[in-house]
Amino acid sequence: MFRQILESQTLLINTQSKKLASQNKKVIKFGFGQSPFLPPEPVMQALKDAVDRKEYSSVQGDAELRAHISKFHAAHNGLKASPDNILVAPGSKILLYAVLMAFEKADVFIPAPAWVSYEPQAELAGHNSIKVPTSFDEKWRINGELLLKAAQSKKHKASILILNYPGNPDGLTYTEEELKAIAAVARQLDILVISDEIYGLLDHSSSHASFATYYPEKTITTTGLSKWCGAGGWRLGVAMLYDNIEPEFKQALIGIASETYSCAPVPVQMAAKVAYGRFKASMDYVDRQIRIYKEVGNYCYNGLTAVDIALHPPEGGFYLFPDFSRHKERLHKAGIATSTELCSRLLLETGVALLPGTAFGFEQDQLVARLAYVDFNVPAADSIFNLERDAVNTVTGIQLIGSWLSGLG
Ligand code: PMP
Ligand code: GLU
């Protein structure tokens, strides 16, 4: 009678980590991908000042905010969408879902690994999800050939590809050449691409290229305040549609939005106006985050590769996707044959929380897990980040993973 749908593993690990902490157990929170940065002071002030803005906005969102978003992204990397083709919502997650729901039946190409919620959303929307498997050697990236191969299992006329970079769970991005090659196949197969660029501003080399640049005719870009502005719980997401979007598609999106969430919270939209309206100040704020994420991410990368865990150096966002398979035999001897067992034993025996590869579309026996390197303190804006002082949990967590592995025998 009821749908079989479990609590999302990201939110679940957050609840579990908090529960352990409340029992006075030490937990290293590498499980949940939440920014440790506070939004900039003027943005927080704008939220406080807007507390009496209790009215609803239009479904698409405040017009001035959409104009700011349009200018902000054009200035950031040339990603263009007219304010009229922007939707603001309580989080980009619900916008991804609205895009999927706008189709009656579709094939949805989902790379593996990919963020936890795409597949359950595609299933809730009644679509046929098609996995596009990738490998460590291919840096967990899809390419045109893999997409063409996956397209052999198509069942429906409409196709959607969900692309996400810098990636969750891998922290890696695509080169312009790679994006162009995927765009060529998307064009050939007439695929709608949802380009989830929520970590775009956190590209570690500040050179994020939007997929819409290469495939402007059929890319919907999703983003929002959750990651670059440290405001996941404020719930403000953005979808940027393409020029000449089919009127009935746009109508369906607005219809779904209006019949489900109505609009994003207006006080948060007012704060978002400040975040998107001050381009230079927001970029300075983002640059500082990138410097810190790079330092913490590279520290974790070096610590994990030093104990022979296979890993690619971080390129964006705040995730790493360590592959423990070189330790397979020792893990097996210790009774660990799956990524779920790996993560639960590690949590139980060391207090380090990771998320298993199964959450991201992998088979159980693939011994990979996601590490979100967000367990550190952010010093005041005018002081310099010091890893030994500010990221004690990160340092401890990486050491614990290494000593746990070597202690397995
Ligand atoms: N996409 C990815 C890859 C994510 O990691 C997240 C998690 N916040 C989201 C989308 C959803 O973000 P939000 O709904 O907070 O905008
Ligand atoms: N995106 C974050 C993660 O992958 C958490 C938020 C969410 O899943 O909605 O951990």
Coordinates of C-alpha atoms and ligand atoms in Angstrom, one line a residue:
M1 CA 0.0 0.0 0.0
F2 CA 2.8 2.4 0.8
R3 CA 5.8 3.4 -1.2
Q4 CA 9.1 1.8 -0.2
I5 CA 11.2 4.8 0.4
L6 CA 13.9 5.1 3.2
E7 CA 15.2 8.2 4.8
S8 CA 18.0 9.6 2.7
Q9 CA 21.4 8.3 3.9
T10 CA 22.8 11.8 4.0
L11 CA 20.2 13.0 6.5
L12 CA 20.3 9.7 8.3
I13 CA 24.0 9.9 9.0
N14 CA 23.5 13.4 10.3
T15 CA 20.8 12.2 12.8
Q16 CA 23.0 9.2 13.8
S17 CA 26.1 11.4 14.3
K18 CA 24.1 13.8 16.4
K19 CA 22.7 11.0 18.5
L20 CA 26.1 9.5 19.2
A21 CA 27.4 13.0 20.2
S22 CA 24.5 13.5 22.6
Q23 CA 25.5 10.2 24.3
N24 CA 28.9 11.8 24.9
K25 CA 30.5 9.6 22.2
K26 CA 33.2 11.3 20.2
V27 CA 32.2 11.4 16.5
I28 CA 34.2 12.7 13.6
K29 CA 31.6 14.1 11.3
F30 CA 32.8 13.2 7.9
G31 CA 29.3 11.8 7.0
F32 CA 27.0 14.6 6.3
G33 CA 27.9 17.2 3.6
Q34 CA 27.1 20.4 5.4
S35 CA 29.2 23.6 5.1
P36 CA 30.9 24.7 8.3
F37 CA 30.9 28.4 7.1
L38 CA 28.4 30.9 8.3
P39 CA 26.8 33.1 5.6
P40 CA 28.4 36.5 5.3
E41 CA 27.4 39.0 8.1
P42 CA 25.3 41.3 5.8
V43 CA 23.4 38.3 4.5
M44 CA 22.6 37.2 8.0
Q45 CA 21.6 40.7 8.9
A46 CA 19.3 40.9 5.9
L47 CA 17.5 37.7 7.1
K48 CA 17.0 39.2 10.5
D49 CA 15.7 42.4 9.0
A50 CA 13.2 40.5 6.9
V51 CA 11.6 38.7 9.7
D52 CA 8.3 40.5 9.2
R53 CA 8.2 39.6 5.5
K54 CA 5.6 37.0 6.2
E55 CA 3.8 37.2 2.8
Y56 CA 4.2 34.7 0.0
S57 CA 6.1 35.7 -3.1
S58 CA 5.3 34.7 -6.7
V59 CA 5.9 31.0 -7.4
Q60 CA 9.1 31.7 -9.4
G61 CA 10.5 33.9 -6.7
D62 CA 11.1 37.6 -6.0
A63 CA 11.7 39.4 -9.3
E64 CA 14.6 41.5 -8.0
L65 CA 16.3 38.4 -6.6
R66 CA 16.0 36.6 -9.9
A67 CA 17.6 39.6 -11.6
H68 CA 20.5 39.5 -9.1
I69 CA 20.9 35.7 -9.7
S70 CA 20.9 36.2 -13.4
K71 CA 23.7 38.9 -13.2
F72 CA 25.7 37.0 -10.6
H73 CA 26.0 33.9 -12.7
A74 CA 26.7 35.8 -15.9
A75 CA 29.5 37.6 -14.1
H76 CA 30.8 34.5 -12.4
N77 CA 31.3 32.3 -15.4
G78 CA 29.1 33.5 -18.2
L79 CA 26.2 31.2 -17.3
K80 CA 23.2 33.1 -18.7
A81 CA 19.5 32.8 -18.0
S82 CA 17.0 35.6 -18.1
P83 CA 15.3 36.4 -14.8
D84 CA 12.1 35.2 -16.4
N85 CA 13.7 31.8 -16.8
I86 CA 14.9 31.4 -13.2
L87 CA 13.0 29.5 -10.5
V88 CA 13.8 30.1 -6.8
A89 CA 12.6 27.3 -4.5
P90 CA 13.1 25.9 -1.0
G91 CA 16.3 24.1 -2.0
S92 CA 17.5 22.9 -5.3
K93 CA 16.5 19.3 -4.3
I94 CA 12.8 20.1 -4.8
L95 CA 13.7 21.8 -8.1
L96 CA 15.4 18.6 -9.3
Y97 CA 12.3 16.7 -8.4
A98 CA 10.0 19.2 -10.1
V99 CA 12.0 18.9 -13.3
L100 CA 11.7 15.1 -13.1
M101 CA 8.0 15.3 -12.2
A102 CA 7.4 17.5 -15.3
F103 CA 7.8 14.4 -17.5
E104 CA 5.2 11.7 -17.7
K105 CA 7.7 9.0 -18.5
A106 CA 11.4 9.3 -19.1
D107 CA 14.7 7.5 -19.1
V108 CA 16.9 9.2 -16.5
F109 CA 20.7 8.6 -16.9
I110 CA 22.4 8.7 -13.5
P111 CA 26.2 8.3 -13.3
A112 CA 27.5 6.0 -10.6
P113 CA 28.8 7.4 -8.3
A114 CA 26.2 10.2 -8.0
W115 CA 24.5 12.0 -5.2
V116 CA 22.1 9.9 -3.1
S117 CA 18.8 11.5 -4.0
Y118 CA 18.8 11.3 -7.8
E119 CA 17.8 7.7 -8.1
P120 CA 15.1 7.7 -5.4
Q121 CA 13.7 10.9 -7.0
A122 CA 13.6 9.4 -10.5
E123 CA 11.9 6.3 -9.0
L124 CA 9.3 8.4 -7.1
A125 CA 8.6 10.3 -10.4
G126 CA 7.9 6.9 -12.0
H127 CA 10.8 7.0 -14.5
N128 CA 13.2 4.4 -15.7
S129 CA 16.6 5.2 -14.2
I130 CA 19.6 4.0 -16.1
K131 CA 23.0 3.8 -14.4
V132 CA 26.0 5.1 -16.2
P133 CA 28.8 3.2 -14.4
T134 CA 32.3 4.9 -14.1
S135 CA 35.6 3.7 -12.7
F136 CA 38.4 4.9 -10.5
D137 CA 40.7 5.0 -13.5
E138 CA 38.3 7.3 -15.3
K139 CA 38.2 9.6 -12.3
W140 CA 34.6 8.5 -11.7
R141 CA 33.7 10.7 -14.8
I142 CA 31.2 9.7 -17.5
N143 CA 32.0 10.4 -21.2
G144 CA 30.2 10.3 -24.5
E145 CA 30.9 6.6 -25.1
L146 CA 29.6 5.6 -21.7
L147 CA 26.5 7.6 -22.3
L148 CA 25.9 6.1 -25.8
K149 CA 26.3 2.6 -24.3
A150 CA 23.9 3.3 -21.5
A151 CA 21.4 4.7 -24.1
Q152 CA 21.0 1.2 -25.4
S153 CA 18.7 0.4 -22.5
K154 CA 16.4 3.3 -23.3
K155 CA 12.7 2.6 -23.0
H156 CA 11.1 6.0 -23.5
K157 CA 11.1 8.9 -25.9
A158 CA 12.2 11.5 -23.4
S159 CA 15.7 11.3 -21.8
I160 CA 17.2 13.2 -19.0
L161 CA 20.9 13.1 -17.8
I162 CA 21.7 14.3 -14.4
L163 CA 25.3 15.6 -14.4
N164 CA 26.9 17.0 -11.2
Y165 CA 30.3 18.6 -10.9
P166 CA 32.3 19.4 -8.9
G167 CA 30.9 16.1 -7.8
N168 CA 29.2 14.7 -4.7
P169 CA 30.5 12.2 -3.7
D170 CA 33.9 12.4 -5.5
G171 CA 34.9 16.1 -5.3
L172 CA 36.1 16.0 -8.9
T173 CA 35.2 18.1 -11.9
Y174 CA 35.2 17.9 -15.7
T175 CA 37.5 19.6 -18.2
E176 CA 36.0 21.8 -20.9
E177 CA 36.9 19.1 -23.5
E178 CA 35.1 16.4 -21.5
L179 CA 32.1 18.6 -21.2
K180 CA 32.0 19.3 -24.9
A181 CA 32.2 15.6 -25.6
I182 CA 29.3 14.9 -23.4
A183 CA 27.3 17.8 -24.9
A184 CA 27.9 16.3 -28.4
V185 CA 26.3 13.0 -27.4
A186 CA 23.5 14.8 -25.5
R187 CA 22.7 16.7 -28.6
Q188 CA 22.9 13.6 -30.8
L189 CA 20.4 11.8 -28.5
D190 CA 18.3 14.9 -27.7
I191 CA 18.8 14.5 -24.0
L192 CA 17.6 17.1 -21.5
V193 CA 20.6 17.7 -19.1
I194 CA 20.1 18.7 -15.5
S195 CA 23.4 20.1 -14.6
D196 CA 23.6 20.2 -10.8
E197 CA 26.3 22.8 -10.2
I198 CA 25.5 23.4 -6.6
Y199 CA 29.3 23.2 -5.8
G200 CA 30.3 25.2 -8.9
L201 CA 31.4 28.2 -6.9
L202 CA 33.5 25.9 -4.8
D203 CA 35.7 24.8 -7.7
H204 CA 39.1 24.8 -6.1
S205 CA 40.7 26.5 -9.0
S206 CA 37.9 29.0 -9.3
S207 CA 37.4 28.0 -13.0
H208 CA 34.0 26.3 -13.0
A209 CA 32.7 26.0 -16.5
S210 CA 28.9 25.6 -16.8
F211 CA 27.5 22.8 -19.0
A212 CA 25.0 25.2 -20.4
T213 CA 27.9 27.0 -22.2
Y214 CA 28.3 23.9 -24.4
Y215 CA 24.7 22.8 -24.6
P216 CA 22.7 25.9 -24.2
E217 CA 19.7 24.6 -26.0
K218 CA 18.7 21.9 -23.4
T219 CA 20.4 22.4 -20.1
I220 CA 18.8 23.3 -16.9
T221 CA 21.3 24.3 -14.3
T222 CA 20.6 23.9 -10.6
T223 CA 22.4 25.7 -7.8
G224 CA 21.6 27.7 -4.7
L225 CA 22.8 29.1 -1.4
S226 CA 23.3 25.8 0.4
K227 CA 27.0 25.2 -0.3
W228 CA 28.8 28.4 -1.4
C229 CA 26.9 30.5 1.1
G230 CA 26.9 28.0 4.0
A231 CA 23.1 28.1 4.3
G232 CA 21.9 24.5 3.7
G233 CA 19.2 24.8 6.3
W234 CA 17.8 28.1 5.0
R235 CA 16.6 26.1 2.0
L236 CA 17.1 28.3 -1.0
G237 CA 17.7 26.7 -4.4
V238 CA 17.8 28.0 -7.9
A239 CA 17.0 26.5 -11.3
M240 CA 18.2 28.3 -14.5
L241 CA 16.2 27.2 -17.5
Y242 CA 17.2 27.6 -21.1
D243 CA 16.2 30.2 -23.7
N244 CA 13.2 29.2 -25.7
I245 CA 12.2 26.5 -23.2
E246 CA 9.0 24.7 -24.4
P247 CA 6.2 26.8 -22.9
E248 CA 4.4 23.7 -21.7
F249 CA 7.5 22.5 -19.9
K250 CA 7.9 25.8 -18.1
Q251 CA 4.2 25.7 -17.3
A252 CA 4.5 22.2 -15.9
L253 CA 7.4 23.3 -13.7
I254 CA 5.5 26.3 -12.3
G255 CA 2.4 24.2 -11.9
I256 CA 4.3 21.6 -9.9
A257 CA 5.9 24.3 -7.8
S258 CA 2.6 26.0 -7.1
E259 CA 0.9 22.7 -6.2
T260 CA 3.7 21.6 -3.8
Y261 CA 5.8 24.2 -2.1
S262 CA 4.2 27.5 -3.3
C263 CA 7.4 29.6 -3.0
A264 CA 10.7 29.8 -1.2
P265 CA 10.5 31.5 2.3
V266 CA 10.4 35.2 1.6
P267 CA 12.8 36.3 4.5
V268 CA 15.4 33.9 3.0
Q269 CA 14.8 35.3 -0.5
M270 CA 15.5 38.8 0.9
A271 CA 18.8 37.6 2.4
A272 CA 19.6 35.9 -0.9
K273 CA 19.2 39.2 -2.6
V274 CA 22.1 40.5 -0.6
A275 CA 24.2 37.3 -1.2
Y276 CA 23.6 37.5 -5.0
G277 CA 23.6 41.3 -5.2
R278 CA 27.1 41.9 -3.8
F279 CA 29.2 40.1 -6.4
K280 CA 32.6 41.2 -5.4
A281 CA 32.0 40.7 -1.7
S282 CA 30.5 37.3 -2.3
M283 CA 33.5 36.3 -4.4
D284 CA 35.9 37.3 -1.7
Y285 CA 33.9 35.3 0.8
V286 CA 34.0 32.3 -1.6
D287 CA 37.8 32.7 -2.2
R288 CA 38.5 32.4 1.5
Q289 CA 36.4 29.2 1.6
I290 CA 38.2 27.7 -1.4
R291 CA 41.6 28.4 0.3
I292 CA 40.5 26.6 3.4
Y293 CA 38.7 23.7 1.6
K294 CA 41.8 23.2 -0.5
E295 CA 44.1 23.0 2.5
V296 CA 41.8 20.6 4.4
G297 CA 41.0 18.5 1.4
N298 CA 44.6 18.1 0.5
Y299 CA 45.5 17.2 4.0
C300 CA 43.0 14.4 4.0
Y301 CA 44.1 13.3 0.5
N302 CA 47.7 13.1 1.6
G303 CA 46.9 11.3 4.9
L304 CA 44.7 8.7 3.1
T305 CA 47.0 8.0 0.2
A306 CA 49.9 7.6 2.7
V307 CA 48.1 4.5 4.0
D308 CA 47.6 3.1 0.5
I309 CA 44.0 4.2 0.0
A310 CA 43.3 4.9 -3.7
L311 CA 42.1 8.5 -4.2
H312 CA 42.2 11.4 -6.6
P313 CA 43.2 14.8 -5.4
P314 CA 40.3 17.1 -4.6
E315 CA 39.2 19.5 -7.3
G316 CA 36.1 21.1 -5.9
G317 CA 33.4 21.2 -3.2
F318 CA 34.2 19.3 0.0
Y319 CA 34.1 15.6 -0.7
L320 CA 36.6 12.7 -1.2
F321 CA 35.7 9.3 -2.4
P322 CA 38.4 7.0 -1.0
D323 CA 38.6 3.5 -2.4
F324 CA 39.7 0.9 0.1
S325 CA 40.0 -2.0 -2.3
R326 CA 43.7 -2.3 -2.0
H327 CA 43.0 -3.4 1.6
K328 CA 40.4 -5.9 0.5
E329 CA 42.1 -9.0 1.9
R330 CA 42.8 -7.5 5.3
L331 CA 39.3 -6.2 5.5
H332 CA 37.8 -9.5 4.5
K333 CA 39.8 -11.3 7.2
A334 CA 38.4 -8.8 9.7
G335 CA 34.9 -9.7 8.6
I336 CA 34.3 -6.7 6.4
A337 CA 33.1 -7.5 2.9
T338 CA 30.9 -4.6 2.0
S339 CA 31.1 -0.8 2.1
T340 CA 28.2 -0.7 4.6
E341 CA 30.2 -3.0 7.0
L342 CA 33.3 -0.9 6.4
C343 CA 31.5 2.3 7.5
S344 CA 29.6 0.8 10.4
R345 CA 32.7 -0.9 11.8
L346 CA 34.8 2.3 11.4
L347 CA 32.1 4.3 13.1
L348 CA 31.7 1.8 15.9
E349 CA 35.4 1.2 16.5
T350 CA 36.8 4.8 15.9
G351 CA 33.9 7.2 15.9
V352 CA 34.7 8.3 12.3
A353 CA 31.5 8.7 10.2
L354 CA 31.7 8.1 6.5
L355 CA 29.0 7.2 4.0
P356 CA 29.2 3.9 2.1
G357 CA 29.5 3.7 -1.6
T358 CA 26.1 1.9 -1.8
A359 CA 24.5 5.3 -1.0
F360 CA 25.9 6.6 -4.3
G361 CA 24.8 3.8 -6.6
F362 CA 27.6 1.2 -6.0
E363 CA 27.4 -2.5 -5.4
Q364 CA 28.0 -3.6 -1.8
D365 CA 31.3 -5.3 -2.5
Q366 CA 32.9 -2.2 -3.9
L367 CA 34.8 -1.0 -0.9
V368 CA 34.4 2.8 -1.4
A369 CA 33.0 5.4 0.9
R370 CA 32.5 9.2 0.9
L371 CA 34.3 11.5 3.2
A372 CA 33.0 15.0 3.6
Y373 CA 35.9 17.1 4.9
V374 CA 33.7 19.6 6.8
D375 CA 34.5 18.8 10.4
F376 CA 36.6 21.9 11.2
N377 CA 36.0 25.3 12.9
V378 CA 36.0 28.4 10.8
P379 CA 38.0 31.2 12.5
A380 CA 36.6 34.8 12.4
A381 CA 36.7 36.5 9.0
D382 CA 39.8 38.6 9.9
S383 CA 41.9 35.7 11.2
I384 CA 43.9 33.1 9.3
F385 CA 42.9 29.4 9.2
N386 CA 45.3 27.1 11.0
L387 CA 44.8 23.5 10.3
E388 CA 46.4 22.1 13.5
R389 CA 44.3 24.5 15.6
D390 CA 41.1 24.7 13.6
A391 CA 40.8 21.3 12.2
V392 CA 41.6 19.1 15.1
N393 CA 38.8 16.7 14.3
T394 CA 39.9 16.4 10.7
V395 CA 43.5 15.6 11.7
T396 CA 42.3 13.1 14.3
G397 CA 39.8 11.5 11.9
I398 CA 42.4 10.9 9.2
Q399 CA 44.9 9.4 11.8
L400 CA 42.1 7.2 13.1
I401 CA 41.3 5.8 9.7
G402 CA 45.0 5.0 9.1
S403 CA 45.5 3.4 12.5
W404 CA 42.3 1.4 12.3
L405 CA 43.3 0.0 8.9
S406 CA 46.7 -1.0 10.1
G407 CA 45.3 -2.4 13.3
L408 CA 43.2 -4.9 11.3
G409 CA 46.2 -7.1 11.0
Ligands
PMP1 N1 22.8 18.3 -5.3 C1 23.9 17.9 -4.6 C2 25.0 17.2 -5.4 C3 24.0 18.0 -3.2 O1 25.0 17.6 -2.6 C4 22.9 18.6 -2.5 C5 22.9 18.6 -1.0 N2 22.7 19.7 -0.5 C6 21.8 19.0 -3.3 C7 21.8 18.9 -4.7 C8 20.6 19.7 -2.7 O2 20.9 20.9 -2.2 P1 19.8 21.9 -1.7 O3 18.4 21.3 -1.8 O4 20.2 22.2 -0.3 O5 19.9 23.1 -2.6
GLU2 N1 24.0 17.3 0.2 C1 24.4 16.9 1.5 C2 25.1 15.6 1.4 O1 25.2 15.0 0.4 C3 23.3 16.9 2.5 C4 22.0 17.5 2.2 C5 21.0 16.6 1.6 O2 21.4 15.4 1.2 O3 19.9 17.1 1.3 O4 25.5 15.1 2.5

